[in-house]
mmCIF file of C-alpha atoms in Angstrom:
data_model
loop_
_atom_site.group_PDB
_atom_site.id
_atom_site.type_symbol
_atom_site.label_atom_id
_atom_site.label_comp_id
_atom_site.label_asym_id
_atom_site.label_seq_id
_atom_site.Cartn_x
_atom_site.Cartn_y
_atom_site.Cartn_z
ATOM 1 C CA MET A 29 -16.897 -35.026 -145.067
ATOM 2 C CA ILE A 30 -13.839 -36.906 -146.345
ATOM 3 C CA ASP A 31 -10.535 -35.219 -145.520
ATOM 4 C CA PHE A 32 -8.563 -35.900 -148.695
ATOM 5 C CA SER A 33 -5.496 -34.120 -147.299
ATOM 6 C CA ILE A 34 -5.072 -36.742 -144.577
ATOM 7 C CA ILE A 35 -5.610 -39.548 -147.100
ATOM 8 C CA TRP A 36 -2.966 -38.155 -149.444
ATOM 9 C CA PHE A 37 -0.577 -37.465 -146.582
ATOM 10 C CA ALA A 38 -0.953 -41.110 -145.545
ATOM 11 C CA ILE A 39 -0.292 -42.250 -149.135
ATOM 12 C CA ILE A 40 2.856 -40.110 -149.355
ATOM 13 C CA VAL A 41 4.077 -41.373 -145.976
ATOM 14 C CA PHE A 42 3.428 -44.963 -147.049
ATOM 15 C CA GLY A 43 5.188 -44.495 -150.397
ATOM 16 C CA THR A 44 8.166 -42.794 -148.731
ATOM 17 C CA LEU A 45 8.478 -45.565 -146.145
ATOM 18 C CA MET A 46 8.305 -48.223 -148.872
ATOM 19 C CA TYR A 47 11.045 -46.420 -150.775
ATOM 20 C CA ILE A 48 13.267 -46.063 -147.696
ATOM 21 C CA VAL A 49 12.924 -49.756 -146.899
ATOM 22 C CA MET A 50 13.302 -51.159 -150.391
ATOM 23 C CA ASP A 51 15.787 -48.810 -151.986
ATOM 24 C CA GLY A 52 17.534 -48.528 -148.631
ATOM 25 C CA PHE A 53 18.989 -52.011 -148.630
ATOM 26 C CA ASP A 54 20.195 -51.896 -152.248
ATOM 27 C CA LEU A 55 21.819 -48.507 -151.616
ATOM 28 C CA GLY A 56 23.235 -50.136 -148.494
ATOM 29 C CA ILE A 57 24.853 -52.837 -150.611
ATOM 30 C CA GLY A 58 26.697 -50.124 -152.544
ATOM 31 C CA LEU A 59 27.852 -48.646 -149.228
ATOM 32 C CA LEU A 60 29.136 -52.043 -148.072
ATOM 33 C CA LEU A 61 31.018 -52.880 -151.266
ATOM 34 C CA PRO A 62 34.290 -51.247 -150.030
ATOM 35 C CA PHE A 63 34.358 -53.708 -147.121
ATOM 36 C CA ASN A 64 34.601 -56.707 -149.443
ATOM 37 C CA LYS A 65 37.339 -56.945 -152.077
ATOM 38 C CA ASP A 66 36.465 -60.451 -153.279
ATOM 39 C CA PRO A 67 35.091 -60.078 -156.866
ATOM 40 C CA ILE A 68 32.913 -63.193 -156.656
ATOM 41 C CA GLU A 69 31.359 -62.096 -153.381
ATOM 42 C CA ARG A 70 30.841 -58.584 -154.744
ATOM 43 C CA ASP A 71 28.897 -60.086 -157.628
ATOM 44 C CA MET A 72 26.829 -62.091 -155.149
ATOM 45 C CA MET A 73 26.088 -58.965 -153.112
ATOM 46 C CA VAL A 74 24.823 -57.106 -156.170
ATOM 47 C CA ASN A 75 22.946 -60.138 -157.493
ATOM 48 C CA THR A 76 20.787 -60.268 -154.352
ATOM 49 C CA VAL A 77 19.015 -57.111 -155.553
ATOM 50 C CA ALA A 78 19.679 -57.191 -159.317
ATOM 51 C CA PRO A 79 16.187 -58.502 -160.227
ATOM 52 C CA VAL A 80 14.278 -55.989 -158.084
ATOM 53 C CA TRP A 81 16.315 -52.819 -157.520
ATOM 54 C CA ASP A 82 14.871 -50.695 -160.341
ATOM 55 C CA GLY A 83 11.276 -51.446 -159.311
ATOM 56 C CA ASN A 84 12.039 -50.156 -155.811
ATOM 57 C CA GLU A 85 12.362 -46.611 -157.116
ATOM 58 C CA THR A 86 8.739 -46.681 -158.284
ATOM 59 C CA TRP A 87 7.843 -45.631 -154.750
ATOM 60 C CA LEU A 88 10.031 -42.524 -155.014
ATOM 61 C CA VAL A 89 8.247 -41.534 -158.221
ATOM 62 C CA LEU A 90 4.866 -42.159 -156.594
ATOM 63 C CA GLY A 91 5.749 -40.012 -153.572
ATOM 64 C CA GLY A 92 7.052 -37.141 -155.707
ATOM 65 C CA ALA A 93 4.049 -37.161 -158.038
ATOM 66 C CA ALA A 94 1.613 -37.346 -155.113
ATOM 67 C CA LEU A 95 3.328 -34.431 -153.364
ATOM 68 C CA TYR A 96 3.156 -32.349 -156.558
ATOM 69 C CA GLY A 97 -0.544 -32.989 -157.076
ATOM 70 C CA ALA A 98 -1.874 -33.101 -153.508
ATOM 71 C CA PHE A 99 0.367 -30.528 -151.782
ATOM 72 C CA PRO A 100 1.733 -28.155 -154.452
ATOM 73 C CA LEU A 101 2.874 -25.551 -151.912
ATOM 74 C CA ALA A 102 5.005 -28.134 -150.123
ATOM 75 C CA TYR A 103 6.393 -29.363 -153.440
ATOM 76 C CA SER A 104 7.448 -25.875 -154.544
ATOM 77 C CA VAL A 105 9.018 -24.970 -151.184
ATOM 78 C CA LEU A 106 10.939 -28.238 -150.925
ATOM 79 C CA LEU A 107 12.277 -27.944 -154.465
ATOM 80 C CA ASP A 108 13.418 -24.369 -153.848
ATOM 81 C CA ALA A 109 14.961 -25.074 -150.454
ATOM 82 C CA LEU A 110 16.520 -28.441 -151.312
ATOM 83 C CA SER A 111 17.360 -27.998 -154.981
ATOM 84 C CA ILE A 112 21.036 -28.837 -154.455
ATOM 85 C CA PRO A 113 20.710 -31.987 -152.280
ATOM 86 C CA LEU A 114 17.771 -33.280 -154.348
ATOM 87 C CA THR A 115 19.719 -32.766 -157.579
ATOM 88 C CA ALA A 116 22.706 -34.511 -155.995
ATOM 89 C CA MET A 117 20.426 -37.379 -154.968
ATOM 90 C CA LEU A 118 19.142 -37.805 -158.537
ATOM 91 C CA ILE A 119 22.683 -37.708 -159.930
ATOM 92 C CA GLY A 120 23.696 -40.357 -157.408
ATOM 93 C CA LEU A 121 20.722 -42.580 -158.269
ATOM 94 C CA ILE A 122 21.388 -42.254 -162.004
ATOM 95 C CA PHE A 123 25.088 -42.940 -161.611
ATOM 96 C CA ARG A 124 24.358 -45.887 -159.312
ATOM 97 C CA GLY A 125 21.855 -47.313 -161.812
ATOM 98 C CA VAL A 126 24.220 -47.017 -164.773
ATOM 99 C CA ALA A 127 27.063 -48.569 -162.787
ATOM 100 C CA PHE A 128 24.731 -51.339 -161.612
ATOM 101 C CA GLU A 129 24.144 -52.501 -165.175
ATOM 102 C CA PHE A 130 27.557 -51.750 -166.668
ATOM 103 C CA ARG A 131 29.645 -53.517 -164.026
ATOM 104 C CA PHE A 132 28.233 -56.879 -165.159
ATOM 105 C CA LYS A 133 29.055 -56.192 -168.797
ATOM 106 C CA ALA A 134 32.423 -54.486 -168.367
ATOM 107 C CA THR A 135 35.744 -56.199 -169.040
ATOM 108 C CA LEU A 136 37.834 -57.139 -166.014
ATOM 109 C CA GLU A 137 40.090 -54.095 -166.358
ATOM 110 C CA HIS A 138 37.048 -51.770 -166.333
ATOM 111 C CA ARG A 139 35.102 -53.567 -163.597
ATOM 112 C CA ALA A 140 36.922 -51.637 -160.837
ATOM 113 C CA PHE A 141 35.791 -48.303 -162.307
ATOM 114 C CA TRP A 142 32.138 -49.321 -162.307
ATOM 115 C CA ASP A 143 32.414 -50.744 -158.793
ATOM 116 C CA LYS A 144 33.725 -47.380 -157.595
ATOM 117 C CA SER A 145 30.945 -45.628 -159.504
ATOM 118 C CA PHE A 146 28.386 -47.873 -157.838
ATOM 119 C CA ILE A 147 29.842 -47.059 -154.423
ATOM 120 C CA ALA A 148 30.040 -43.304 -155.115
ATOM 121 C CA GLY A 149 26.493 -43.151 -156.517
ATOM 122 C CA SER A 150 25.086 -45.048 -153.526
ATOM 123 C CA LEU A 151 26.940 -42.814 -151.070
ATOM 124 C CA LEU A 152 25.896 -39.576 -152.788
ATOM 125 C CA ALA A 153 22.225 -40.586 -153.045
ATOM 126 C CA THR A 154 22.039 -41.780 -149.437
ATOM 127 C CA PHE A 155 23.858 -38.802 -147.924
ATOM 128 C CA SER A 156 21.714 -36.358 -149.932
ATOM 129 C CA GLN A 157 18.513 -38.012 -148.701
ATOM 130 C CA GLY A 158 19.694 -37.732 -145.101
ATOM 131 C CA VAL A 159 20.616 -34.072 -145.563
ATOM 132 C CA ALA A 160 17.133 -33.403 -146.969
ATOM 133 C CA VAL A 161 15.475 -35.061 -143.966
ATOM 134 C CA GLY A 162 17.612 -33.062 -141.542
ATOM 135 C CA ALA A 163 16.833 -29.819 -143.357
ATOM 136 C CA ILE A 164 13.102 -30.580 -143.204
ATOM 137 C CA LEU A 165 13.349 -31.111 -139.448
ATOM 138 C CA ASN A 166 15.121 -27.763 -139.136
ATOM 139 C CA GLY A 167 12.255 -26.110 -141.008
ATOM 140 C CA PHE A 168 11.966 -23.537 -143.803
ATOM 141 C CA PRO A 169 10.910 -19.857 -143.768
ATOM 142 C CA VAL A 170 7.875 -19.284 -146.001
ATOM 143 C CA VAL A 171 6.535 -15.808 -146.833
ATOM 144 C CA GLY A 172 3.495 -15.347 -149.052
ATOM 145 C CA ARG A 173 3.467 -19.022 -150.091
ATOM 146 C CA GLU A 174 7.072 -18.796 -151.320
ATOM 147 C CA TYR A 175 10.324 -20.045 -149.867
ATOM 148 C CA ALA A 176 12.132 -17.095 -148.289
ATOM 149 C CA GLY A 177 15.408 -18.694 -147.299
ATOM 150 C CA SER A 178 18.764 -19.381 -148.905
ATOM 151 C CA ALA A 179 19.521 -22.134 -151.406
ATOM 152 C CA MET A 180 22.309 -23.182 -149.013
ATOM 153 C CA SER A 181 20.219 -23.372 -145.834
ATOM 154 C CA TRP A 182 20.641 -27.165 -145.832
ATOM 155 C CA LEU A 183 24.399 -26.706 -145.388
ATOM 156 C CA ALA A 184 24.276 -26.775 -141.590
ATOM 157 C CA PRO A 185 25.630 -29.164 -138.940
ATOM 158 C CA PHE A 186 22.339 -30.909 -138.143
ATOM 159 C CA PRO A 187 21.328 -31.805 -141.750
ATOM 160 C CA LEU A 188 24.896 -32.944 -142.507
ATOM 161 C CA PHE A 189 24.880 -35.138 -139.403
ATOM 162 C CA CYS A 190 21.536 -36.614 -140.501
ATOM 163 C CA GLY A 191 23.182 -37.400 -143.854
ATOM 164 C CA VAL A 192 25.867 -39.398 -142.067
ATOM 165 C CA GLY A 193 23.201 -41.059 -139.932
ATOM 166 C CA LEU A 194 21.235 -42.252 -142.954
ATOM 167 C CA VAL A 195 24.416 -43.674 -144.493
ATOM 168 C CA ILE A 196 24.826 -45.819 -141.373
ATOM 169 C CA ALA A 197 21.131 -46.792 -141.369
ATOM 170 C CA TYR A 198 21.167 -47.900 -145.017
ATOM 171 C CA ALA A 199 24.458 -49.747 -144.489
ATOM 172 C CA LEU A 200 22.844 -51.705 -141.640
ATOM 173 C CA LEU A 201 19.764 -52.376 -143.767
ATOM 174 C CA GLY A 202 21.959 -53.678 -146.607
ATOM 175 C CA CYS A 203 24.066 -55.703 -144.182
ATOM 176 C CA THR A 204 21.105 -57.521 -142.622
ATOM 177 C CA TRP A 205 19.594 -58.048 -146.090
ATOM 178 C CA LEU A 206 22.807 -59.822 -147.112
ATOM 179 C CA ILE A 207 22.744 -61.863 -143.905
ATOM 180 C CA MET A 208 19.302 -63.066 -144.957
ATOM 181 C CA LYS A 209 20.207 -63.685 -148.613
ATOM 182 C CA THR A 210 23.720 -65.201 -148.440
ATOM 183 C CA GLU A 211 25.580 -68.156 -146.945
ATOM 184 C CA HIS A 212 29.044 -69.253 -145.821
ATOM 185 C CA ASP A 213 31.908 -66.707 -145.928
ATOM 186 C CA LEU A 214 29.863 -63.748 -147.170
ATOM 187 C CA HIS A 215 27.215 -64.415 -144.546
ATOM 188 C CA ARG A 216 29.875 -64.469 -141.831
ATOM 189 C CA LYS A 217 31.481 -61.244 -143.070
ATOM 190 C CA MET A 218 28.165 -59.418 -142.988
ATOM 191 C CA SER A 219 27.352 -60.838 -139.554
ATOM 192 C CA ALA A 220 30.649 -59.439 -138.259
ATOM 193 C CA LEU A 221 29.737 -55.972 -139.611
ATOM 194 C CA ALA A 222 26.157 -55.945 -138.317
ATOM 195 C CA THR A 223 26.844 -55.497 -134.597
ATOM 196 C CA PRO A 224 29.155 -52.427 -134.865
ATOM 197 C CA LEU A 225 26.756 -50.891 -137.409
ATOM 198 C CA THR A 226 23.819 -51.447 -135.038
ATOM 199 C CA LEU A 227 25.608 -49.874 -132.086
ATOM 200 C CA THR A 228 26.778 -46.931 -134.206
ATOM 201 C CA LEU A 229 23.248 -46.353 -135.505
ATOM 202 C CA LEU A 230 21.869 -46.480 -131.960
ATOM 203 C CA LEU A 231 24.399 -43.807 -130.953
ATOM 204 C CA VAL A 232 23.421 -41.651 -133.948
ATOM 205 C CA VAL A 233 19.709 -41.985 -133.134
ATOM 206 C CA GLY A 234 20.457 -40.996 -129.539
ATOM 207 C CA ILE A 235 22.378 -37.882 -130.630
ATOM 208 C CA ILE A 236 19.618 -36.808 -133.033
ATOM 209 C CA SER A 237 16.984 -37.452 -130.345
ATOM 210 C CA ILE A 238 18.828 -35.095 -127.980
ATOM 211 C CA TRP A 239 19.899 -32.531 -130.600
ATOM 212 C CA THR A 240 16.418 -32.038 -132.091
ATOM 213 C CA PRO A 241 14.483 -31.006 -128.948
ATOM 214 C CA LEU A 242 17.403 -28.882 -127.721
ATOM 215 C CA THR A 243 17.245 -26.739 -130.865
ATOM 216 C CA HIS A 244 13.472 -26.818 -131.495
ATOM 217 C CA ALA A 245 11.261 -25.872 -128.555
ATOM 218 C CA ASP A 246 8.080 -26.983 -130.338
ATOM 219 C CA ILE A 247 9.487 -30.486 -130.860
ATOM 220 C CA ALA A 248 10.621 -30.623 -127.217
ATOM 221 C CA GLN A 249 7.117 -29.689 -126.129
ATOM 222 C CA ARG A 250 5.628 -32.328 -128.422
ATOM 223 C CA TRP A 251 7.750 -35.128 -126.934
ATOM 224 C CA PHE A 252 8.275 -34.188 -123.285
ATOM 225 C CA THR A 253 5.002 -32.700 -122.031
ATOM 226 C CA ARG A 254 2.301 -34.827 -120.503
ATOM 227 C CA PRO A 255 0.350 -36.782 -121.631
ATOM 228 C CA ASN A 256 2.399 -36.962 -124.870
ATOM 229 C CA LEU A 257 5.428 -38.209 -122.937
ATOM 230 C CA PHE A 258 3.565 -41.377 -121.974
ATOM 231 C CA TRP A 259 2.029 -41.880 -125.428
ATOM 232 C CA PHE A 260 5.363 -41.536 -127.271
ATOM 233 C CA LEU A 261 7.633 -43.254 -124.718
ATOM 234 C CA PRO A 262 7.261 -46.662 -126.460
ATOM 235 C CA VAL A 263 9.110 -45.303 -129.522
ATOM 236 C CA PRO A 264 12.555 -44.843 -127.900
ATOM 237 C CA VAL A 265 12.043 -47.950 -125.762
ATOM 238 C CA LEU A 266 11.313 -50.052 -128.840
ATOM 239 C CA VAL A 267 14.358 -48.554 -130.625
ATOM 240 C CA VAL A 268 16.595 -49.843 -127.819
ATOM 241 C CA LEU A 269 14.838 -53.230 -127.759
ATOM 242 C CA CYS A 270 15.129 -53.663 -131.539
ATOM 243 C CA SER A 271 18.824 -52.783 -131.430
ATOM 244 C CA TRP A 272 19.377 -55.269 -128.619
ATOM 245 C CA GLY A 273 17.391 -57.859 -130.592
ATOM 246 C CA ILE A 274 19.588 -57.387 -133.681
ATOM 247 C CA VAL A 275 22.769 -57.913 -131.645
ATOM 248 C CA ARG A 276 21.308 -61.005 -129.973
ATOM 249 C CA ALA A 277 20.110 -62.397 -133.300
ATOM 250 C CA ILE A 278 23.582 -61.959 -134.819
ATOM 251 C CA LYS A 279 25.176 -63.785 -131.881
ATOM 252 C CA ARG A 280 22.891 -66.779 -132.332
ATOM 253 C CA GLU A 281 23.597 -66.755 -136.106
ATOM 254 C CA ALA A 282 20.020 -66.014 -137.124
ATOM 255 C CA HIS A 283 19.332 -65.406 -140.806
ATOM 256 C CA TYR A 284 16.000 -63.595 -141.027
ATOM 257 C CA SER A 285 15.336 -61.829 -137.716
ATOM 258 C CA PRO A 286 18.201 -59.273 -138.047
ATOM 259 C CA PHE A 287 16.636 -57.913 -141.243
ATOM 260 C CA ILE A 288 13.120 -57.902 -139.805
ATOM 261 C CA LEU A 289 14.296 -56.096 -136.672
ATOM 262 C CA THR A 290 16.209 -53.574 -138.792
ATOM 263 C CA LEU A 291 13.016 -52.874 -140.735
ATOM 264 C CA ALA A 292 11.291 -52.257 -137.400
ATOM 265 C CA LEU A 293 14.132 -49.924 -136.383
ATOM 266 C CA ILE A 294 13.777 -47.935 -139.625
ATOM 267 C CA PHE A 295 10.007 -47.752 -139.133
ATOM 268 C CA LEU A 296 10.439 -46.443 -135.577
ATOM 269 C CA GLY A 297 12.880 -43.782 -136.764
ATOM 270 C CA PHE A 298 10.429 -42.727 -139.466
ATOM 271 C CA SER A 299 7.633 -42.650 -136.870
ATOM 272 C CA GLY A 300 9.732 -40.387 -134.660
ATOM 273 C CA LEU A 301 10.150 -37.981 -137.569
ATOM 274 C CA GLY A 302 6.394 -37.968 -138.150
ATOM 275 C CA ILE A 303 5.636 -37.339 -134.479
ATOM 276 C CA SER A 304 8.087 -34.425 -134.422
ATOM 277 C CA ILE A 305 6.601 -32.508 -137.344
ATOM 278 C CA TRP A 306 2.879 -33.478 -137.437
ATOM 279 C CA PRO A 307 0.627 -31.874 -138.657
ATOM 280 C CA ASN A 308 3.115 -29.694 -140.511
ATOM 281 C CA ILE A 309 4.271 -30.760 -143.937
ATOM 282 C CA ILE A 310 6.654 -27.763 -144.103
ATOM 283 C CA PRO A 311 7.958 -27.135 -140.584
ATOM 284 C CA PRO A 312 7.644 -25.086 -138.553
ATOM 285 C CA SER A 313 4.261 -23.626 -139.563
ATOM 286 C CA ILE A 314 2.774 -24.919 -142.853
ATOM 287 C CA THR A 315 0.229 -27.660 -142.147
ATOM 288 C CA ILE A 316 -0.970 -30.291 -144.619
ATOM 289 C CA TRP A 317 -4.248 -28.388 -145.004
ATOM 290 C CA GLN A 318 -2.540 -25.081 -145.756
ATOM 291 C CA ALA A 319 -0.331 -26.733 -148.388
ATOM 292 C CA ALA A 320 -3.125 -28.780 -149.973
ATOM 293 C CA SER A 321 -4.554 -28.451 -153.455
ATOM 294 C CA PRO A 322 -8.354 -28.119 -153.849
ATOM 295 C CA ALA A 323 -10.370 -31.056 -152.565
ATOM 296 C CA SER A 324 -11.740 -31.691 -156.072
ATOM 297 C CA SER A 325 -8.201 -32.135 -157.413
ATOM 298 C CA GLN A 326 -7.269 -34.473 -154.584
ATOM 299 C CA ALA A 327 -10.432 -36.526 -155.130
ATOM 300 C CA PHE A 328 -9.736 -36.804 -158.866
ATOM 301 C CA MET A 329 -6.167 -37.939 -158.192
ATOM 302 C CA LEU A 330 -7.337 -40.442 -155.606
ATOM 303 C CA VAL A 331 -9.215 -42.438 -158.244
ATOM 304 C CA GLY A 332 -5.992 -43.033 -160.116
ATOM 305 C CA GLY A 333 -4.047 -43.618 -156.909
ATOM 306 C CA LEU A 334 -6.410 -46.324 -155.732
ATOM 307 C CA LEU A 335 -5.982 -48.073 -159.068
ATOM 308 C CA ILE A 336 -2.205 -47.858 -159.393
ATOM 309 C CA ILE A 337 -1.083 -48.517 -155.800
ATOM 310 C CA PRO A 338 -2.463 -52.101 -155.680
ATOM 311 C CA VAL A 339 -0.749 -52.781 -159.026
ATOM 312 C CA ILE A 340 2.598 -51.554 -157.653
ATOM 313 C CA LEU A 341 2.137 -53.615 -154.500
ATOM 314 C CA GLY A 342 1.208 -56.657 -156.576
ATOM 315 C CA TYR A 343 4.227 -56.684 -158.881
ATOM 316 C CA THR A 344 6.534 -55.754 -155.996
ATOM 317 C CA PHE A 345 5.331 -58.736 -153.973
ATOM 318 C CA TRP A 346 5.539 -61.032 -156.988
ATOM 319 C CA SER A 347 9.088 -60.013 -157.922
ATOM 320 C CA TYR A 348 10.344 -60.571 -154.378
ATOM 321 C CA TYR A 349 8.475 -63.869 -154.176
ATOM 322 C CA VAL A 350 9.945 -65.168 -157.438
ATOM 323 C CA PHE A 351 13.512 -64.280 -156.410
ATOM 324 C CA ARG A 352 13.193 -65.410 -152.786
ATOM 325 C CA GLY A 353 15.751 -67.558 -151.015
ATOM 326 C CA LYS A 354 19.524 -67.581 -150.725
ATOM 327 C CA ILE A 355 21.778 -66.460 -153.573
ATOM 328 C CA LYS A 356 24.412 -68.883 -154.867
ATOM 329 C CA ALA A 357 27.838 -68.039 -156.263
ATOM 330 C CA ASP A 358 26.958 -69.520 -159.662
ATOM 331 C CA GLU A 359 23.608 -67.725 -159.911
ATOM 332 C CA GLY A 360 23.169 -64.349 -161.566
ATOM 333 C CA TYR A 361 20.419 -62.201 -162.925
ATOM 334 C CA HIS A 362 22.435 -60.729 -165.801
#
């Protein structure tokens, strides 16, 4: 018998990872804007993602809709528990999107306002996403299929630290994206930022990797008991190797490998999250099967999902293919 819950969980994981990767580097550009005061170079930074940024958020919509239809219990608990950070994330994304468009059309005296709005929106959206991830790792109390905790349960040291960690991760993703897409002075500026960002992110990952098992015995047992220890050991080893590879690639003035290795680093971090909570979709005790909608509903949804996902992948690939290559100072999407 087909287990539709696993299929839909895989679709949600895939959609979430696609969103983190694709919207991550354009949010990262907003986070990096304060480090560059040159107006021409700021325009170049934004123009690297101007043709594709709005399509990236399709994956967020897909993940949210899939969670609502396939795992309604998880959807209701997450919205109750994370109503404040999720609302803040949406406000940040909206503000970032408006600023993205308006900064190109604003007069010179108003351009600074929209640049600051773009930075603030990117920071708010990124930090809120990190807080949500940290809160999910901490887990939620559920009684009688309803969230039984406080609306402020996310306001704790670990989720807030995860928010800071995701800001650093997205900044590195945006930085290596710009290394790949730019030349000359801007390329050199981003290369100078990439190494300290990589080392800082490695430190953050190390702290989270120690903090999580110390405060959650079930996660410690998952990672550090045999034979799991041997199965999961490649994850932290590969994190260190990818970080080392990014630093080496920057030193030899590589253009593409820093971004590819950063993608691998993000994927490994996401894999670590999955290993820590599987098979729970609402830690510490609600599994994907307990949170699932009826199999008939999941099967009906899957027909539409199998039709729309290839379309999204197709236009995403085509848009990135059309706008491939390095950005020039005299080129612009708007």
